[in-house]
XYZ file of N, CA, C and O in Angstrom:
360
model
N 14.409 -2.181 -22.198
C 14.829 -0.944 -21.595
C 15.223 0.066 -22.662
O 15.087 1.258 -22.387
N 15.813 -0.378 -24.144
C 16.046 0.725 -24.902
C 14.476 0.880 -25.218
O 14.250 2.090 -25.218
N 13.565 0.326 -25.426
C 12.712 0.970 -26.129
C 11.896 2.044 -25.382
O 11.243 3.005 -25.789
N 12.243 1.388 -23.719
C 11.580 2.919 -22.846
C 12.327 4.033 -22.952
O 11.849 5.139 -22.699
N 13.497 3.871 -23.313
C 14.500 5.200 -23.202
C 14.295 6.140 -24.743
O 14.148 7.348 -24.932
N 14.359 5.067 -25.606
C 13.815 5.963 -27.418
C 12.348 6.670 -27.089
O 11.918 7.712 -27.583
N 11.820 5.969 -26.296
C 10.804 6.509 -25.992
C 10.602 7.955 -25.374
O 9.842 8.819 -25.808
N 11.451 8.043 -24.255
C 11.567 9.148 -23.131
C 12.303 9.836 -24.020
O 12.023 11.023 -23.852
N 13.035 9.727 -24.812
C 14.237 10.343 -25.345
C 13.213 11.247 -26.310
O 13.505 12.442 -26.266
N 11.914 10.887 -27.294
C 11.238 11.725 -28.419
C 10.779 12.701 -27.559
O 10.566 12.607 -26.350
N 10.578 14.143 -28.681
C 9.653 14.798 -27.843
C 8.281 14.427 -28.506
O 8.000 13.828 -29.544
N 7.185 15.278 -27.053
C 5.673 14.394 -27.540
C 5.104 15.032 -28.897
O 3.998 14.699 -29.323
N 5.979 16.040 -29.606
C 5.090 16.774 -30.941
C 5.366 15.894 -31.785
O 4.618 15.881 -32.763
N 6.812 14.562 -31.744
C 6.767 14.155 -32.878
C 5.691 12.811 -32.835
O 5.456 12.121 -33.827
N 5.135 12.602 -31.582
C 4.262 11.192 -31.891
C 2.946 11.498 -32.023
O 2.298 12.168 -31.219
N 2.414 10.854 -33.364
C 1.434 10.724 -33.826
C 0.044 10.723 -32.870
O 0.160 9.976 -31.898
N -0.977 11.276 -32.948
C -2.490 11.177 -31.732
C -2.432 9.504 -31.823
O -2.231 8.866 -30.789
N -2.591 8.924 -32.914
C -3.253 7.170 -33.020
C -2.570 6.381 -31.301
O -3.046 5.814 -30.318
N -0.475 7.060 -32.084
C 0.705 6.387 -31.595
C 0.021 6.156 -30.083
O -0.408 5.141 -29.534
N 0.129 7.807 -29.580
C -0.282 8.173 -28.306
C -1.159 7.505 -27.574
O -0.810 6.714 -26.698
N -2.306 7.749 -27.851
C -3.769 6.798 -27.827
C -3.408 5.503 -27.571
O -3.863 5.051 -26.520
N -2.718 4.773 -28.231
C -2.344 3.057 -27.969
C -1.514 3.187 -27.326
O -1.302 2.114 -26.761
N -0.833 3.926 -27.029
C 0.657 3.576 -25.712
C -0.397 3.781 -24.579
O -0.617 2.906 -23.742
N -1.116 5.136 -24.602
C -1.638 5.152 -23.343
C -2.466 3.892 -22.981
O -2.395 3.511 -21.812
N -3.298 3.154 -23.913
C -3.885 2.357 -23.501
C -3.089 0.975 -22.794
O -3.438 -0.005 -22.136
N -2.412 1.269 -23.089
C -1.269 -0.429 -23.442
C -1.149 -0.463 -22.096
O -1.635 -1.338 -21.380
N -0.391 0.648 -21.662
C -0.375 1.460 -20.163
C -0.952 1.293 -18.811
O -0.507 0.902 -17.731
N -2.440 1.853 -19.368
C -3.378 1.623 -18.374
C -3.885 0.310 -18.398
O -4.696 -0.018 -17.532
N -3.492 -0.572 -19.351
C -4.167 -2.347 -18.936
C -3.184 -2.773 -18.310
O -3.385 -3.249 -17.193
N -1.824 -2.723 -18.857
C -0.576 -2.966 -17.978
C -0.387 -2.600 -16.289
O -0.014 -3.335 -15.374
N -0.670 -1.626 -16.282
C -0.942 -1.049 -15.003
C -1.772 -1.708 -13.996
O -1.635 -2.376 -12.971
N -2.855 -1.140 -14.870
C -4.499 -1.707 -13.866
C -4.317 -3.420 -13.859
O -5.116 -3.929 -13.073
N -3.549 -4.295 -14.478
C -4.410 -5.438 -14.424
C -3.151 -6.003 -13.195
O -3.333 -7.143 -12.767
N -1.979 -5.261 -12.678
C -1.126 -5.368 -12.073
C -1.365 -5.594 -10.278
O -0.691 -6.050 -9.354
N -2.178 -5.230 -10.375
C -2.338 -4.630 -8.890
C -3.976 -5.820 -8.337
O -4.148 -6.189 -7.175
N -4.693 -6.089 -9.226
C -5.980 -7.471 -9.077
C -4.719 -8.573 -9.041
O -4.665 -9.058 -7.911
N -3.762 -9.080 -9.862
C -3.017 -10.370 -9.877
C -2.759 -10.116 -8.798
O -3.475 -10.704 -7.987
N -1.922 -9.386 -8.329
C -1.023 -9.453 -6.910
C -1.940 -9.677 -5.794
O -1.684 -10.425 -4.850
N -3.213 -8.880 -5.959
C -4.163 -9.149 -4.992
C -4.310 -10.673 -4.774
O -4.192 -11.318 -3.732
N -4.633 -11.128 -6.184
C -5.720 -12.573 -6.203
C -4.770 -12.868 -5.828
O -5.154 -13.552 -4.879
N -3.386 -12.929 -5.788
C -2.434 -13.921 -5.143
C -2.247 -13.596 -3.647
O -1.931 -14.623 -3.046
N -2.321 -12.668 -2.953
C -1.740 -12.903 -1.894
C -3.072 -13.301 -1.143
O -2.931 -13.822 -0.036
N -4.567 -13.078 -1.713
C -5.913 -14.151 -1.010
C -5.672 -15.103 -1.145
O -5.810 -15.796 -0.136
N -5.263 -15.674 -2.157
C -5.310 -16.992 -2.451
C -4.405 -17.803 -1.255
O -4.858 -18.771 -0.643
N -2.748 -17.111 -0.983
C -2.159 -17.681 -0.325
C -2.527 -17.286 0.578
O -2.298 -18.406 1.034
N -3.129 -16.465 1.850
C -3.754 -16.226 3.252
C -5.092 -17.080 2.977
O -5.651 -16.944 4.065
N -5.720 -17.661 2.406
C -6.814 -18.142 2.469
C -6.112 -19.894 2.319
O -6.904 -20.745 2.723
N -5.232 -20.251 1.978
C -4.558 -21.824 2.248
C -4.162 -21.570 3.261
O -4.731 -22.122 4.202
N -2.885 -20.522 3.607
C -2.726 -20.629 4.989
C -3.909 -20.520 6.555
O -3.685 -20.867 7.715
N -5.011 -19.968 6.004
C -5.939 -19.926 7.034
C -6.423 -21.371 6.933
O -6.017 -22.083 7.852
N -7.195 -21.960 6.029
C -7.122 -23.117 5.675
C -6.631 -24.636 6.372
O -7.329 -25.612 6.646
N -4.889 -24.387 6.571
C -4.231 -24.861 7.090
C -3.993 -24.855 8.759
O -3.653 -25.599 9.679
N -4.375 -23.618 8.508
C -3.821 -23.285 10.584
C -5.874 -24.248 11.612
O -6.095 -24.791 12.694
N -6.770 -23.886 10.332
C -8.103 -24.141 11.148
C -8.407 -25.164 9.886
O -8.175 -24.420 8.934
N -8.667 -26.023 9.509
C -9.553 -26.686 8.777
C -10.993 -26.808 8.782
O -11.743 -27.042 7.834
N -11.265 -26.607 10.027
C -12.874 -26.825 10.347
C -13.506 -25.319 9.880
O -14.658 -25.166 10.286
N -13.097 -24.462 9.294
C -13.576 -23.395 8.903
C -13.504 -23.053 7.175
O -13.839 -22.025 6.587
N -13.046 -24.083 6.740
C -12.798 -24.210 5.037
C -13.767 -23.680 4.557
O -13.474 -22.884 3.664
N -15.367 -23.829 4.879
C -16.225 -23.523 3.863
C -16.579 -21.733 4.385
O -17.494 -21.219 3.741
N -16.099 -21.083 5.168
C -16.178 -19.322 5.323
C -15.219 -19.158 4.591
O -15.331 -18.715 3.448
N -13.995 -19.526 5.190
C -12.838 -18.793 4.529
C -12.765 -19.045 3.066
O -12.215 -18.166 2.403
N -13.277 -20.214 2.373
C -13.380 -19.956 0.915
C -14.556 -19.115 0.337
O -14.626 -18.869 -0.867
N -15.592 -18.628 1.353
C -16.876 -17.986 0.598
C -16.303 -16.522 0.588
O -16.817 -15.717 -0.188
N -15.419 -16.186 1.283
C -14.358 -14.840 1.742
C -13.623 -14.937 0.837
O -13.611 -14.040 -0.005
N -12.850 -15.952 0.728
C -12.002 -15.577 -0.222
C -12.400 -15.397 -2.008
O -11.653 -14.718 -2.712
N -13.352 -15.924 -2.464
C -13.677 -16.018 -3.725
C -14.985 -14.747 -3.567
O -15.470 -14.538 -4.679
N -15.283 -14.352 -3.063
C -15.859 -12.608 -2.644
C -14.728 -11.800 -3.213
O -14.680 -11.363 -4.362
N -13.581 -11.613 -2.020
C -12.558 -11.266 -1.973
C -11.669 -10.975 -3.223
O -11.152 -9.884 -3.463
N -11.529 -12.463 -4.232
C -11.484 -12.320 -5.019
C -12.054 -11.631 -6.637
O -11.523 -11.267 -7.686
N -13.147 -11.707 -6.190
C -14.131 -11.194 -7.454
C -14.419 -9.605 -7.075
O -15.229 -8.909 -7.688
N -13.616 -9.154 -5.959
C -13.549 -7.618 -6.001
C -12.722 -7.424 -6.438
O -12.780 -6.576 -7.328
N -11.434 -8.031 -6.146
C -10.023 -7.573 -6.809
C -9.900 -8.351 -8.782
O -8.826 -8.187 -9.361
N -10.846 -8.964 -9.397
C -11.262 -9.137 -10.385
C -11.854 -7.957 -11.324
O -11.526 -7.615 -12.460
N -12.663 -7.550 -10.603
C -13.526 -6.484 -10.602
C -12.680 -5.471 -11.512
O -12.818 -5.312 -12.725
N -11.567 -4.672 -10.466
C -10.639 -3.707 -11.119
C -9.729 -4.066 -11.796
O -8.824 -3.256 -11.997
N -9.663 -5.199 -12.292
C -8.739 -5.536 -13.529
C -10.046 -5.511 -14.818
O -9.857 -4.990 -15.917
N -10.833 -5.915 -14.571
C -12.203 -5.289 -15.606
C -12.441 -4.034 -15.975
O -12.930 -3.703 -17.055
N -11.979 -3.040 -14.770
C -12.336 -1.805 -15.203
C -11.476 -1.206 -15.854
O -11.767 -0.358 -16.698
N -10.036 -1.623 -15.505
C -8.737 -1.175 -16.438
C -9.384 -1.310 -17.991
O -9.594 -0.423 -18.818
N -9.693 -3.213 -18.089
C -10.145 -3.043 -19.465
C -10.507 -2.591 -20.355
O -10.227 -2.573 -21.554
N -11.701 -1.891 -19.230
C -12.622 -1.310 -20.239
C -12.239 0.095 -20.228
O -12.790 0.896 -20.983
N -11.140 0.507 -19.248
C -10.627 2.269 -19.325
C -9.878 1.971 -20.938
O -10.023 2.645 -21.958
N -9.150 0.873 -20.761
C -8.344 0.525 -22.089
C -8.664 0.807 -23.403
O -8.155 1.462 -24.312
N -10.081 -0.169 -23.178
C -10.493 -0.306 -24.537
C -11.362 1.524 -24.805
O -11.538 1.939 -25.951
N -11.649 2.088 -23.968
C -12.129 3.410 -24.280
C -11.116 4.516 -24.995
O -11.133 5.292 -25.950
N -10.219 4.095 -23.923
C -8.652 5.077 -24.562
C -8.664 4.858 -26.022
O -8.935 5.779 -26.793
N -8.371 3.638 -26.433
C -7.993 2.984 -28.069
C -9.481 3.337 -28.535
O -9.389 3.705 -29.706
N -10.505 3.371 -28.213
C -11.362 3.473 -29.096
C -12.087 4.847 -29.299
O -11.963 5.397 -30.394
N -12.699 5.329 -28.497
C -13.540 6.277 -28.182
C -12.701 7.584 -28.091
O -13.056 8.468 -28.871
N -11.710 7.844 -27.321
C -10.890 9.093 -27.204
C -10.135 9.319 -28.278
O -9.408 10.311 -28.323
């Protein structure tokens, strides 16, 4: 928490373009890869609990859920690669 506050506390003329550039990136992977985990987790757990309530339906609800999953995969990939563009290319 101090280092977000030294942070908030500079103004932006004294940080360096490089500095900038890598915080932002750090940022947007932090961010973006936040929101696919939470996903893959709460399929994962509605897809045991479906699982559980029907058994005789195991092999849909896992072709759904690992779909399901590899969309919310998907945008933790694209963070990546917003990432690695920030640090590299911009």
């Amino acid at each position: 928490m101090e280092i977000l506050s030294a942070l908030l506390s500079l103004p932006l003329a004294q940080i360096e373009a490089d500095a900038a550039k890598l915080l932002g990136a750090g940022i947007a992977i932090g961010l973006g890869l936040i929101g696919p985990g939470i996903g893959i987790g709460i399929l994962g757990a509605a897809a045991m609990s479906a699982i559980g309530r029907n058994p005789e339906a195991t092999g849909n609800i896992q072709t759904n859920m690992i779909l399901g999953i590899a969309f919310a995969e998907a945008l933790g990939i694209y963070a990546l690669v917003a990432a690695i563009m920030i640090g590299f290319i911009f």
